Coordinates of C-alpha atoms and ligand atoms in Angstrom, one line a residue:
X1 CA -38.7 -53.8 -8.3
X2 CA -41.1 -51.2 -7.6
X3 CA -40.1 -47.6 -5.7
X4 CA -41.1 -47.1 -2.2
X5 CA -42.1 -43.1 -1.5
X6 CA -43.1 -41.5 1.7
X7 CA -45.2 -38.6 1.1
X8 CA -46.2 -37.0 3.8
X9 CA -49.5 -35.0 4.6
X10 CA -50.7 -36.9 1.9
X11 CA -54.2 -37.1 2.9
X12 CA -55.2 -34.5 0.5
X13 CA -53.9 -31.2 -2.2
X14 CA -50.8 -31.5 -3.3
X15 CA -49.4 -34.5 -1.1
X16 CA -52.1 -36.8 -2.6
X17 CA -52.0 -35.8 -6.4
X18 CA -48.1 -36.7 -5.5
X19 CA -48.7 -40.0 -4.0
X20 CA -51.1 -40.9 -6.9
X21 CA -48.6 -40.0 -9.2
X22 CA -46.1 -42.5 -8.0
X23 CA -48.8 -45.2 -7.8
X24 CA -49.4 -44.6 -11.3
X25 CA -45.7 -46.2 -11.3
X26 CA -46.7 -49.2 -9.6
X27 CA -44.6 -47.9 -6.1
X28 CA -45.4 -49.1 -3.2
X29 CA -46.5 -45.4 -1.6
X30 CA -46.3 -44.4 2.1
X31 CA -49.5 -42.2 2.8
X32 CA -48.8 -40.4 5.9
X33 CA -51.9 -38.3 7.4
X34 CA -52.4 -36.6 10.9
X35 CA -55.3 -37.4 13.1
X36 CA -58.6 -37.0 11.8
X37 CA -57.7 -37.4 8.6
X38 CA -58.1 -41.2 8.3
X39 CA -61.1 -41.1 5.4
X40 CA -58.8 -39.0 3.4
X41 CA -56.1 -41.0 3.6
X42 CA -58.6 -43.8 2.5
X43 CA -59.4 -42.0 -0.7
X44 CA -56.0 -41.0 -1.4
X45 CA -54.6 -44.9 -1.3
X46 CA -58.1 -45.9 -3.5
X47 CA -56.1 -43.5 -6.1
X48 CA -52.7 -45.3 -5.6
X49 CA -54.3 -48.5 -5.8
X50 CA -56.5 -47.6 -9.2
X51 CA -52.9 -46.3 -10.6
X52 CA -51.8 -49.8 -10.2
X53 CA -49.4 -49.1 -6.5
X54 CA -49.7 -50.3 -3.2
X55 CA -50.0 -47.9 -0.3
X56 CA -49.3 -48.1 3.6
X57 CA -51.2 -45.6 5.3
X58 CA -49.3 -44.1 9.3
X59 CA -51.0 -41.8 11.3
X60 CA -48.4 -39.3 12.5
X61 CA -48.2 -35.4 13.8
X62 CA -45.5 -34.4 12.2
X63 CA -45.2 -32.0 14.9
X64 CA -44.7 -35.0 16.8
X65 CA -41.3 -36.1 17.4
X66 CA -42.5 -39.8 19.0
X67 CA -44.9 -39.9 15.9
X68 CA -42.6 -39.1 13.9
X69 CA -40.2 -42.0 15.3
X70 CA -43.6 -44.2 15.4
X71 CA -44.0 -44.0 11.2
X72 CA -39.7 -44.3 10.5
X73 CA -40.2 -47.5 12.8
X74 CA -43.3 -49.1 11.3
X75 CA -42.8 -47.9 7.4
X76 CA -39.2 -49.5 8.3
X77 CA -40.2 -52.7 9.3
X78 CA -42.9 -53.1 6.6
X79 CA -41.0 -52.0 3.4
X80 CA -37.4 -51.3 4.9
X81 CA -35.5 -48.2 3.8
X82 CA -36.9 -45.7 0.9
X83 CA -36.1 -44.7 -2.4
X84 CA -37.9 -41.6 -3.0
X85 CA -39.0 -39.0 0.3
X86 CA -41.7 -36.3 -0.4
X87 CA -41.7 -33.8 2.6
X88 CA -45.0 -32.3 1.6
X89 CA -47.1 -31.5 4.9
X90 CA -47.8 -27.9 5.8
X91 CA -50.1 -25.4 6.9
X92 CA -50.5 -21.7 6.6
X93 CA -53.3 -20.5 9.3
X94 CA -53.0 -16.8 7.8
X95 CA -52.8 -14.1 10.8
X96 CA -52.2 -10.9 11.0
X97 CA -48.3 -10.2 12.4
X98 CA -49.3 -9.0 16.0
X99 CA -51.5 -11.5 16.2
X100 CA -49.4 -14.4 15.8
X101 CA -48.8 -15.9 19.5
X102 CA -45.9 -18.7 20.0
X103 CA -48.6 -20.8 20.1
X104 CA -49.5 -20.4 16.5
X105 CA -45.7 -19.5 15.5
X106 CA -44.5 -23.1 17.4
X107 CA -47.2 -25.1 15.4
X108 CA -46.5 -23.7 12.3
X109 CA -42.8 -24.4 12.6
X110 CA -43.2 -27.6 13.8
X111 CA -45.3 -29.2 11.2
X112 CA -43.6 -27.0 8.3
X113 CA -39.6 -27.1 9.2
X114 CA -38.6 -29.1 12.4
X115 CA -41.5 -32.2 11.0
X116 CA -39.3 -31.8 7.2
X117 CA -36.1 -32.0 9.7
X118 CA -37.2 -34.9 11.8
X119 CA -39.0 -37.1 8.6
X120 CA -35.7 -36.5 6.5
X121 CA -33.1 -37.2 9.1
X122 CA -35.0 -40.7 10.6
X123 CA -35.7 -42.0 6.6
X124 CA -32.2 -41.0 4.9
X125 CA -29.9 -42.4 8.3
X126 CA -31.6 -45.9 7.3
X127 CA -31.4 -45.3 3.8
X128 CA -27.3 -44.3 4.5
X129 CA -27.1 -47.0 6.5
X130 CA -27.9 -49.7 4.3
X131 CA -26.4 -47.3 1.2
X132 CA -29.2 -46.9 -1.0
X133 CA -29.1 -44.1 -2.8
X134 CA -32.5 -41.7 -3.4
X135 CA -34.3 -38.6 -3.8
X136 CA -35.5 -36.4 -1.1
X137 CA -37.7 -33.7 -2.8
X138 CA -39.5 -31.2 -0.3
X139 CA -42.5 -28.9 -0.8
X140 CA -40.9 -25.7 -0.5
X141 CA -42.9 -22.7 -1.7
X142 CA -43.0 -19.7 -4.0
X143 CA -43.1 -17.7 0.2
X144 CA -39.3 -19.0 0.8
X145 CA -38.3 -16.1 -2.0
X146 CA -41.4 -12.9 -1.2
X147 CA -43.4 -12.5 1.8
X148 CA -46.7 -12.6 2.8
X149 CA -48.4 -9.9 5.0
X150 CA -50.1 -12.7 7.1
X151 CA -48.0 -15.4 6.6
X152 CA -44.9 -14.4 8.7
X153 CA -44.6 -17.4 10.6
X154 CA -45.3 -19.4 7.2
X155 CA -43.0 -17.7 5.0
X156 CA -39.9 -18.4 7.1
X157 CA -40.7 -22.4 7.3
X158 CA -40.3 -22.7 3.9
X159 CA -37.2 -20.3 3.4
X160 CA -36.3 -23.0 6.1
X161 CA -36.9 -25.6 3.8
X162 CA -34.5 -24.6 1.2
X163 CA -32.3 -23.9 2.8
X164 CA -32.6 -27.4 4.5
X165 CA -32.4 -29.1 1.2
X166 CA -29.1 -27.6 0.4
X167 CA -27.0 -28.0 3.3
X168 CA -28.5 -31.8 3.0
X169 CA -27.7 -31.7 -0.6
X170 CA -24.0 -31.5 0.6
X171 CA -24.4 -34.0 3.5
X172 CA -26.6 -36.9 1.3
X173 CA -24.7 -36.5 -2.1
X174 CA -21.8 -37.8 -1.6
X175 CA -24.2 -41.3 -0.1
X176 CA -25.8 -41.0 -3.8
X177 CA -29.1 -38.5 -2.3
X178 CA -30.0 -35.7 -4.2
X179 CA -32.4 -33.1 -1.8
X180 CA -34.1 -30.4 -3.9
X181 CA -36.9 -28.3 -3.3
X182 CA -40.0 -27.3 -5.2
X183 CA -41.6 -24.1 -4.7
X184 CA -45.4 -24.1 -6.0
X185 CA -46.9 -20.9 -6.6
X186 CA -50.8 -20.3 -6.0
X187 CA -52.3 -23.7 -6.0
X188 CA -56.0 -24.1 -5.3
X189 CA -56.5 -26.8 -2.3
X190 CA -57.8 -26.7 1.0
X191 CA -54.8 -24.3 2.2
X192 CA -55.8 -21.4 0.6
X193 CA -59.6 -21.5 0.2
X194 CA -60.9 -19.6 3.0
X195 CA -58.2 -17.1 1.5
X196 CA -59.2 -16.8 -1.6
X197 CA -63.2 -16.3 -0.5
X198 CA -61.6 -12.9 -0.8
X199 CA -62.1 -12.0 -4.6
X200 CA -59.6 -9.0 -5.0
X201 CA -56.7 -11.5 -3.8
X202 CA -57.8 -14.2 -6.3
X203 CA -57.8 -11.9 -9.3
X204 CA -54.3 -10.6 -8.7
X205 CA -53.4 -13.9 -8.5
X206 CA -55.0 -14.9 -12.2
X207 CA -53.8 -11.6 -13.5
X208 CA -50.5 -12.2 -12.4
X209 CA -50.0 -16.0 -13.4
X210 CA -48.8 -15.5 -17.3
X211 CA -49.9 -18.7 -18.3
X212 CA -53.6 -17.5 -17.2
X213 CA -54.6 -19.5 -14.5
X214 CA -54.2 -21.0 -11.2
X215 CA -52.1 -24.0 -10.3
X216 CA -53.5 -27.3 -9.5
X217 CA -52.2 -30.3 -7.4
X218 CA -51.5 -31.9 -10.5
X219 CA -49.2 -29.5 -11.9
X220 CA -47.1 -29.7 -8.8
X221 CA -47.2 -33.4 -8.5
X222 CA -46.0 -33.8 -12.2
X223 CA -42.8 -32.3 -11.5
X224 CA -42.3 -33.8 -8.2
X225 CA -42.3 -36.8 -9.7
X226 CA -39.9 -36.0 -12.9
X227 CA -37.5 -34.8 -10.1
X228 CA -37.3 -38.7 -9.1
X229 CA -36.3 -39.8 -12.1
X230 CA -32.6 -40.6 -13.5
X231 CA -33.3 -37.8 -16.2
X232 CA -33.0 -35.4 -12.9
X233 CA -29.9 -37.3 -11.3
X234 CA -27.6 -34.2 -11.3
X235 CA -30.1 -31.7 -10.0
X236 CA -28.8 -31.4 -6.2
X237 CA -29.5 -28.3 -3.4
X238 CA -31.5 -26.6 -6.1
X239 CA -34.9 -24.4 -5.5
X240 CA -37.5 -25.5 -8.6
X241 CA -40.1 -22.9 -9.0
X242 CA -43.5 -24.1 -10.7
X243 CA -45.9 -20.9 -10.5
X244 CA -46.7 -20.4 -13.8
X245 CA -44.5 -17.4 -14.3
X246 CA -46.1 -15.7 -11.3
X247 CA -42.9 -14.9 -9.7
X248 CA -41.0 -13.0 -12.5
X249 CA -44.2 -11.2 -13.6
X250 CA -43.4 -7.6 -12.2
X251 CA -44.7 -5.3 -14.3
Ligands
LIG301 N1 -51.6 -24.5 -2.3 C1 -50.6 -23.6 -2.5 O1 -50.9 -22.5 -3.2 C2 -49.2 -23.9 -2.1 C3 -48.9 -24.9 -1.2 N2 -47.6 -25.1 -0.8 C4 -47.2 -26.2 0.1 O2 -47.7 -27.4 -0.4 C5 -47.8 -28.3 0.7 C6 -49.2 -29.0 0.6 O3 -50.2 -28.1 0.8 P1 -51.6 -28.1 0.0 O4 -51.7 -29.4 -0.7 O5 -51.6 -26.9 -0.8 O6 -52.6 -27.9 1.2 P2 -53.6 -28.9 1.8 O7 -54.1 -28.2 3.0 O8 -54.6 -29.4 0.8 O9 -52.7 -30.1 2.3 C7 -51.9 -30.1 3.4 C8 -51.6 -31.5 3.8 O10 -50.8 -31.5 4.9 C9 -51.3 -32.5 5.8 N3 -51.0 -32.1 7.2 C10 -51.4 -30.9 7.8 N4 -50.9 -30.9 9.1 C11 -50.2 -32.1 9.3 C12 -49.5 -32.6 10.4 N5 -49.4 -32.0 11.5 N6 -48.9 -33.8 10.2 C13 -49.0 -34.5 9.0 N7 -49.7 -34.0 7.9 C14 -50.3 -32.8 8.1 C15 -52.8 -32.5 5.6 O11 -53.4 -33.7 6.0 C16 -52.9 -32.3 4.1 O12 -52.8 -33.6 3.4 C17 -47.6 -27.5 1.9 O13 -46.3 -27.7 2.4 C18 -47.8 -26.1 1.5 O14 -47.1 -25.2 2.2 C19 -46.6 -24.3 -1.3 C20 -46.9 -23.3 -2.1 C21 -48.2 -23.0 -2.6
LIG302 C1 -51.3 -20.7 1.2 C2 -51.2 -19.7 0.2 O1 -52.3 -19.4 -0.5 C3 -50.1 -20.1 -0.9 O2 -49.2 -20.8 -0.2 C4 -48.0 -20.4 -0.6 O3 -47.0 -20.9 -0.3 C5 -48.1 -19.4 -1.7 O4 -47.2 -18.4 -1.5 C6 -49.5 -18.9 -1.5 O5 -49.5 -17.8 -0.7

C-alpha cells in the first residue's frame, strides 16, 4: 500500500524536491501551493508522476485558517488520514529590524509557525483518531539556533518550529508519531536569491560551508525522506541539522 505525504508549499525549492522524492516511492503525494502558484504546482506533480507516485494538488494560504481547514477536509475525503506530514512552507522577506511593521511580522508568522501549528494539529487529530501511526517532519532551519540581522521576524518562526516539534514529540509519541525537525543551512532556491545578488554574502557562505559548496533542494529532501523511514523510528523531538558543516565552522 503506498504512503500518502502532505508537503506543503510544495510548488517549488525544497518542498518540491521533497514531494518528488516520495513519488520516487510510488506515494500518493499531497502538493499543497498558495495562490498563484498553480503552474508550479503543475510541474512539481509532472515530477511525482515521472517518479512513478500520484499527486493531489490543494490550493491553500497557509496563513489561512479556513484554507487551511479547506485542504484537511478535501485531502481527507480523497485519501483519508496521512502517513507522513512535511511542514515545509515558508518565507523570509529580509528587512531591516526597524523596518519590520506587524504587517510584515503577522505574515511571516502566520505562514512560518501558526500555518506549521494549524497543518499539524488538523492532519495528526485524524490520523490519532483513526490510530495510525506516522511521521511529522518540519522544515526548521539552521536561523532557529543563530540570527540573522534582517531576518528577525524569520528567525523566531523557525526557533518556533522546534520547539513545536518537541512538545508534539511528547503529545504524538505515545499515538506511534514521531515529530522532528530539519534545519537546512544555505540552500540556493527562490528564498534566498535576491539575497545572494549580494556577492560578499554568498562567499561567506561558500567559505564557510566545509564541504565547499552550497546546499541544494536535493540534499534537504534526501534526508527528509530517510527521516520517514523505519530505520529513523526512534528519532523523536530532535533538531537534524544538514548545512554542510556550516554551523560548527567557527574559526
Ligand atoms: N533555502 C534555504 O537556504 C533555507 C530554507 N529553509 C526553509 O525551507 C523551506 C522551503 O523554502 P525554500 O524551498 O528554500 O524556498 P522557496 O521560496 O523556493 O519555497 C517556498 C515554498 O513555500 C511556498 N509558500 C510560500 N508561502 C506560502 C503560503 N502562504 N502558503 C502555502 N505555501 C506557501 C511556496 O509556494 C514555495 O513552494 C522554508 O520553510 C524555509 O524557511 C530553511 C533553511 C534554509
Ligand atoms: C533565506 C536564507 O537565505 C536562508 O534561510 C535560512 O533559514 C538560512 O538561515 C539562510 O539564511
Amino acid at each position: 500500500m503506498s504512503r500518502t505525504v502532505l508537503v506543503t508549499g510544495s510548488a517549488r525549492g525544497i518542498g518540491r524536491a521533497t514531494a518528488a522524492r516520495f513519488g520516487k516511492e510510488g506515494a500518493r503525494v499531497v502538493v499543497n501551493y498558495p495562490p498563484g502558484e498553480r503552474d508550479h504546482a503543475d510541474e512539481t506533480a509532472q515530477l511525482i508522476s515521472d517518479g512513478g507516485g500520484t499527486s493531489l494538488l490543494v490550493e491553500a494560504d497557509l496563513a489561512d485558517p479556513q484554507a487551511v481547514q479547506r485542504m484537511a477536509a478535501e485531502v481527507h475525503e480523497e485519501w483519508g488520514a496521512l502517513d507522513v506530514l512535511v511542514n515545509n512552507a515558508g518565507i523570509c522577506p529580509f528587512k531591516d529590524f526597524f523596518d519590520i511593521d506587524l504587517e510584515l511580522w503577522d505574515r511571516v508568522q502566520h505562514v512560518n509557525l501558526r500555518g506549521a501549528f494549524l497543518v499539524t494539529q488538523a492532519f495528526t487529530k485524524r490520523m490519532v483518531d483513526e490510530g495510525k501511526p506516522g511521521r511529522v517532519i518540519s522544515v526548521s532551519s539552521i536561523s532557529a539556533w543563530v540570527g540573522g540581522s534582517q531576518q528577525v521576524h524569520y528567525c523566531t518562526t523557525k526557533a518556533g518550529i522546534s520547539s513545536l516539534m518537541k512538545s508534539l514529540a511528547i503529545v504524538l509519541g505515545p499515538h506511534g508519531i514521531t515529530c522532528n525537525a530539519v534545519l537546512p543551512g544555505a540552500i540556493a532556491t527562490d528564498i534566498n536569491k535576491d539575497d545572494w545578488t549580494n556577492a560578499e554574502k554568498l562567499d561567506y557562505f561558500n567559505q564557510r560551508i566545509p564541504v565547499g559548496r552550497i546546499g541544494q533542494p536535493d540534499d534537504i529532501a534526501g534526508v527528509i525522506w530517510l527521516l520517514s523511514q523505519p530505520e529513523s523510528s526512534y528519532l523523536n523531538g530532535s533538531d537534524v541539522l544538514v548545512d554542510g558543516g556550516m554551523f560548527v565552522n567557527l574559526q
